[in-house]
């Protein structure tokens, strides 16, 4: 299977000597907008491209408000703060995620609690979340309390892993019963829909990433989306060093963060947003070709679930066991086809190895089997 798969991937990518996992695609007005930005001299956190980029993302996702940030981690950190998460609180999330999810929680001095994922979506399981909350928590005066740690649980952060939407309707129903806001880690899922709604727009906040390897990129960058006007205002204030607007005076009314996206990055983002529908169409076409091929090979290729539409940011295989996974990674990378395993579970890292979990049966199973294969698009 390995040699035929390598041959198939190389054919899809025109026999490149090295095929990266996911490289950025610049096929639009990126250079034109960058030159315009440079000529304007507004290259830092103020400029028309920042406003335009926020507007384009809000319109595309159908969120009421979008606030650009310097990266996805800063977006999540800000969203957690504005959701009321404080030092020594707890935040429920999945162990099967990129480290940035837990880093943002830790910046506040809060503690992650890890609940299992669904095998089909790779995202937080509503069933497992209900089981954990029912067995381990009680709601007192509208606050969810962890009976073991005695700490307040302040938020739930599901991740739309590799662009596959988590089962948001079920997760929202569970969280409502326990008075818990949801912050969607939609870093990887720009262009993905769940029951007709864009990922990131169903919770109190959603956050996106525009790192160099994402579906679209600003080089670095992130975005907070919300439908709450007051929270949107607070997000913009907090991410701009909490400075009260004034023509010349410097007044800051709280500890703020220098998290605003520079105009020069937003210029790239505006051009990328213009190309996004075409990029997603190309990515979905590549995924369809992969799906057809791997069905013939009897290999489990991860696909979008019923009533979801995935951007297929990273195409994903689930192999038979850890030995097959390791052999696949060794053989493909040796032949110039970049593949990667899924992340190590967060509770397997030294910073989080004492975190409470629900056992993580599915997460452990997936950790041993999941690999990503080349997913770039060309024009």
XYZ file of C-alpha atoms in Angstrom:
379
model
C 0.000 0.000 0.000
C 2.785 2.426 0.886
C 4.483 2.519 -2.540
C 1.233 2.842 -4.456
C 0.089 5.602 -2.116
C 3.346 7.498 -2.513
C 3.047 7.178 -6.294
C -0.548 8.420 -6.195
C 0.341 11.444 -4.062
C 3.330 12.316 -6.237
C 1.123 12.141 -9.319
C -1.428 14.473 -7.698
C 1.344 16.976 -7.010
C 3.042 16.781 -10.421
C 5.966 14.637 -9.314
C 7.518 17.334 -7.118
C 10.823 16.233 -5.576
C 9.482 17.283 -2.178
C 5.792 17.539 -1.398
C 5.064 19.611 1.727
C 2.163 18.897 4.024
C 0.454 22.232 3.441
C 2.070 25.251 1.805
C 0.435 28.659 1.373
C -1.203 29.575 -1.915
C -0.682 33.121 -3.226
C -2.632 33.406 -6.463
C -4.524 36.661 -6.038
C -3.874 40.293 -5.142
C -1.398 39.682 -2.319
C 1.535 41.557 -3.915
C -0.663 44.444 -5.070
C -2.158 44.959 -1.609
C 1.223 44.624 0.097
C 2.712 47.328 -2.102
C -0.300 49.539 -1.453
C 0.146 48.998 2.280
C 3.858 49.826 2.138
C 3.221 52.931 0.042
C 0.659 54.106 2.598
C 3.300 53.768 5.385
C 0.553 52.282 7.605
C 2.183 48.903 8.105
C 1.558 48.341 11.816
C -1.675 47.816 13.754
C -3.581 50.720 12.177
C -4.699 50.835 8.551
C -7.566 50.185 6.200
C -6.635 46.571 5.518
C -7.197 45.590 9.159
C -10.745 46.927 9.002
C -11.362 45.332 5.608
C -10.008 41.976 6.735
C -12.243 41.952 9.794
C -15.220 42.858 7.625
C -14.466 40.137 5.075
C -14.169 37.424 7.749
C -17.351 38.585 9.494
C -19.298 38.521 6.235
C -17.882 35.174 5.139
C -18.668 33.450 8.443
C -21.904 35.440 8.959
C -20.672 36.497 12.395
C -21.810 39.938 13.484
C -18.355 41.043 14.632
C -14.744 40.062 13.927
C -11.630 41.306 15.722
C -8.231 40.636 14.156
C -5.342 39.525 16.353
C -1.678 38.732 15.883
C -2.248 34.948 16.013
C -4.821 32.321 16.928
C -3.402 31.757 20.399
C -3.859 35.419 21.328
C -7.406 35.252 19.967
C -8.204 32.285 22.203
C -6.500 33.866 25.230
C -8.614 36.994 24.786
C -11.830 35.024 24.288
C -11.200 33.027 27.457
C -10.598 36.190 29.472
C -13.789 37.789 28.175
C -15.729 34.605 28.955
C -14.869 35.098 32.621
C -12.085 32.550 33.003
C -9.785 33.520 35.880
C -6.757 32.153 37.680
C -7.353 28.716 39.225
C -10.559 28.168 37.265
C -10.906 25.135 35.009
C -11.631 24.889 31.302
C -12.803 21.654 29.702
C -11.237 20.862 26.358
C -9.909 17.895 24.418
C -6.499 16.311 24.904
C -6.372 15.639 21.159
C -5.464 19.172 20.111
C -2.565 21.435 19.236
C -0.649 22.842 22.203
C -1.944 26.391 21.582
C -5.349 25.453 23.009
C -3.853 24.572 26.374
C -1.263 27.346 26.282
C -4.018 29.958 26.066
C -5.758 28.414 29.081
C -2.483 28.337 30.998
C -1.657 32.001 30.292
C -4.538 32.887 32.607
C -3.369 30.495 35.313
C -6.396 28.298 34.672
C -6.318 24.506 34.447
C -7.330 22.345 31.487
C -9.559 19.323 32.094
C -9.506 16.773 29.288
C -12.601 15.001 27.973
C -12.614 12.461 25.147
C -13.363 13.036 21.459
C -15.588 11.315 18.936
C -13.744 8.993 16.561
C -15.758 10.244 13.592
C -15.199 13.992 14.017
C -11.951 13.964 16.044
C -13.658 16.709 18.077
C -14.951 16.914 21.628
C -17.630 14.296 22.307
C -20.960 15.608 23.601
C -21.763 12.183 25.025
C -18.462 11.992 26.917
C -18.867 15.584 28.083
C -22.312 14.830 29.496
C -20.964 11.743 31.266
C -18.067 13.696 32.772
C -20.171 16.617 33.943
C -22.888 14.378 35.362
C -20.405 12.307 37.363
C -17.973 15.016 38.449
C -19.734 18.348 38.812
C -22.597 20.197 40.410
C -24.105 23.560 39.499
C -24.398 25.920 42.470
C -25.952 29.363 41.942
C -25.334 29.094 38.216
C -21.652 28.106 38.608
C -20.398 24.671 37.583
C -18.155 23.255 40.329
C -15.769 20.325 39.948
C -16.515 18.089 42.942
C -12.988 16.606 42.915
C -10.890 19.778 42.663
C -13.503 22.168 44.153
C -12.627 24.610 41.371
C -15.061 26.502 39.169
C -15.389 25.257 35.593
C -15.824 28.397 33.497
C -15.824 27.331 29.851
C -15.706 24.495 27.339
C -13.390 24.665 24.311
C -14.108 22.142 21.555
C -11.764 22.095 18.571
C -12.808 21.585 14.955
C -9.891 19.260 14.288
C -8.279 19.509 10.831
C -11.370 21.423 9.683
C -13.926 18.718 10.553
C -16.800 20.306 12.512
C -17.495 18.973 15.990
C -21.094 18.089 16.879
C -21.961 21.584 18.034
C -25.710 21.198 18.494
C -25.250 18.427 21.032
C -22.334 20.182 22.743
C -24.335 23.403 23.106
C -27.247 21.498 24.641
C -24.987 19.842 27.218
C -23.220 23.079 28.103
C -26.518 24.935 28.517
C -27.587 22.446 31.184
C -24.414 23.128 33.139
C -24.265 26.920 32.603
C -21.046 26.704 30.600
C -20.157 28.986 27.679
C -18.528 27.459 24.620
C -15.519 29.006 22.930
C -14.947 27.300 19.591
C -11.337 26.655 18.671
C -11.960 27.022 14.951
C -8.292 27.698 14.187
C -8.239 25.059 11.454
C -11.776 25.285 10.128
C -12.261 28.496 8.146
C -14.739 27.491 5.446
C -16.295 24.604 7.400
C -20.009 24.464 8.188
C -22.154 22.564 10.673
C -25.852 22.387 9.795
C -25.434 25.438 7.599
C -23.665 27.527 10.245
C -20.008 28.421 10.022
C -17.728 26.951 12.655
C -16.831 29.519 15.279
C -20.239 31.234 15.146
C -22.257 28.928 17.398
C -20.528 29.483 20.739
C -20.071 32.688 22.694
C -16.831 33.192 20.769
C -15.022 31.512 17.917
C -11.334 31.903 17.101
C -9.446 31.364 13.849
C -5.769 31.117 12.911
C -4.030 32.411 9.784
C -0.642 30.809 10.351
C 1.431 30.046 7.270
C 0.131 26.489 7.048
C -3.591 27.262 7.343
C -6.228 27.231 4.585
C -5.532 30.933 4.088
C -2.701 32.829 5.715
C -1.612 36.302 6.750
C 1.860 34.991 7.580
C 0.683 34.954 11.168
C -2.603 36.169 12.515
C -5.846 35.264 14.188
C -9.443 36.376 14.483
C -12.093 36.475 17.192
C -15.714 36.291 16.064
C -18.808 36.880 18.186
C -22.394 38.063 17.849
C -22.231 40.038 21.103
C -21.617 43.756 20.513
C -20.344 44.494 24.024
C -17.958 41.557 24.005
C -16.696 42.594 20.575
C -15.972 46.092 21.876
C -14.179 44.654 24.879
C -12.156 42.312 22.651
C -10.962 45.186 20.487
C -10.136 47.265 23.578
C -8.280 44.459 25.348
C -6.237 43.524 22.265
C -5.127 47.131 21.668
C -3.368 47.575 25.041
C -6.662 48.749 26.612
C -6.028 52.255 25.262
C -8.935 54.678 25.361
C -9.189 56.256 21.876
C -7.868 59.837 21.790
C -6.132 61.946 19.157
C -2.976 62.362 21.236
C -3.369 61.304 24.868
C -2.216 57.946 26.295
C -4.774 56.625 28.764
C -5.102 52.912 29.456
C -7.802 51.781 31.876
C -6.746 48.169 32.534
C -4.009 45.665 31.807
C -4.260 45.105 28.089
C -2.424 43.143 25.402
C -0.572 44.163 22.270
C -2.445 41.591 20.204
C -3.604 43.592 17.176
C -2.835 42.302 13.695
C -0.489 44.561 11.689
C -1.933 46.196 8.577
C 0.734 44.592 6.408
C -0.465 41.119 7.449
C -4.095 42.118 6.994
C -3.313 43.200 3.429
C -2.329 39.621 2.631
C -5.443 38.415 4.443
C -7.732 40.565 2.297
C -6.297 39.048 -0.871
C -6.512 35.564 0.602
C -10.169 36.040 1.558
C -10.926 36.930 -2.059
C -9.482 33.558 -3.073
C -10.982 31.525 -0.217
C -14.024 30.070 -2.062
C -11.772 28.856 -4.877
C -9.223 27.476 -2.419
C -11.899 25.512 -0.570
C -13.304 24.166 -3.845
C -9.809 22.956 -4.784
C -9.271 21.404 -1.358
C -12.578 19.574 -1.504
C -11.767 18.283 -4.979
C -8.418 16.955 -3.729
C -10.177 15.310 -0.785
C -12.677 13.657 -3.152
C -9.798 12.174 -5.160
C -8.130 10.933 -1.993
C -11.398 9.440 -0.753
C -11.902 7.499 -3.987
C -8.335 6.203 -3.940
C -8.247 5.161 -0.282
C -11.625 3.413 -0.471
C -10.094 1.139 -3.106
C -7.075 0.617 -0.839
C -9.365 -0.230 2.133
C -7.779 2.593 4.158
C -9.860 4.743 6.502
C -9.890 8.257 5.033
C -11.592 10.751 7.368
C -14.574 12.472 5.751
C -17.099 15.087 6.790
C -20.088 13.867 8.769
C -23.756 14.166 7.850
C -24.980 17.792 7.932
C -21.391 19.071 7.976
C -19.211 20.593 5.286
C -15.466 20.404 5.914
C -12.740 22.578 4.436
C -10.418 19.510 4.485
C -7.580 21.649 5.775
C -5.433 18.576 6.350
C -6.430 15.316 4.716
C -6.379 12.579 7.313
C -5.933 8.808 7.428
C -6.620 6.430 10.303
C -4.303 3.442 9.972
C -4.632 0.034 11.608
C -2.214 0.456 14.506
C 0.808 2.362 15.744
C 3.241 0.077 13.898
C 1.588 0.680 10.542
C 1.461 4.395 11.325
C 5.179 4.539 12.108
C 6.103 2.570 8.997
C 3.929 4.838 6.850
C 5.545 7.971 8.305
C 9.047 6.617 7.798
C 8.470 5.472 4.216
C 6.617 8.537 2.955
C 9.008 11.070 4.469
C 12.003 9.096 3.201
C 10.622 9.460 -0.329
C 9.965 13.193 -0.145
C 6.275 13.042 0.721
C 5.718 15.002 3.924
C 3.335 13.289 6.338
C 2.797 13.862 10.022
C 1.194 12.052 12.967
C -1.506 13.719 15.004
C -0.315 15.629 18.060
C 0.679 13.879 21.264
C -2.179 13.993 23.728
C -1.861 17.046 25.926
C -1.923 14.990 29.127
C 1.138 13.098 27.834
C 3.147 16.335 27.955
C 4.950 17.228 31.206
C 3.053 20.520 31.673
C -0.335 18.813 31.719
C 0.353 15.282 32.911
C -1.472 15.874 36.184
C -4.600 17.229 34.538
C -7.916 15.501 35.210
C -9.226 13.355 32.348
C -12.149 11.051 31.674
C -9.870 8.222 30.505
C -9.631 9.435 26.885
C -10.271 6.046 25.310
C -10.930 7.346 21.799
C -8.187 9.956 22.017
C -5.580 7.311 22.861
C -6.814 5.101 20.030
C -6.575 7.941 17.521
C -3.187 9.131 18.769
C -1.703 5.807 17.680
C -3.295 5.727 14.227
C -3.879 9.185 12.702
C -1.626 10.656 10.029
C -1.988 13.722 7.814
C -1.053 13.638 4.148
C -0.212 16.464 1.684
C -3.104 18.900 1.355
C -1.847 21.970 -0.540
C -3.716 23.470 -3.464
C -2.321 24.892 -6.713
C -3.717 27.337 -9.270
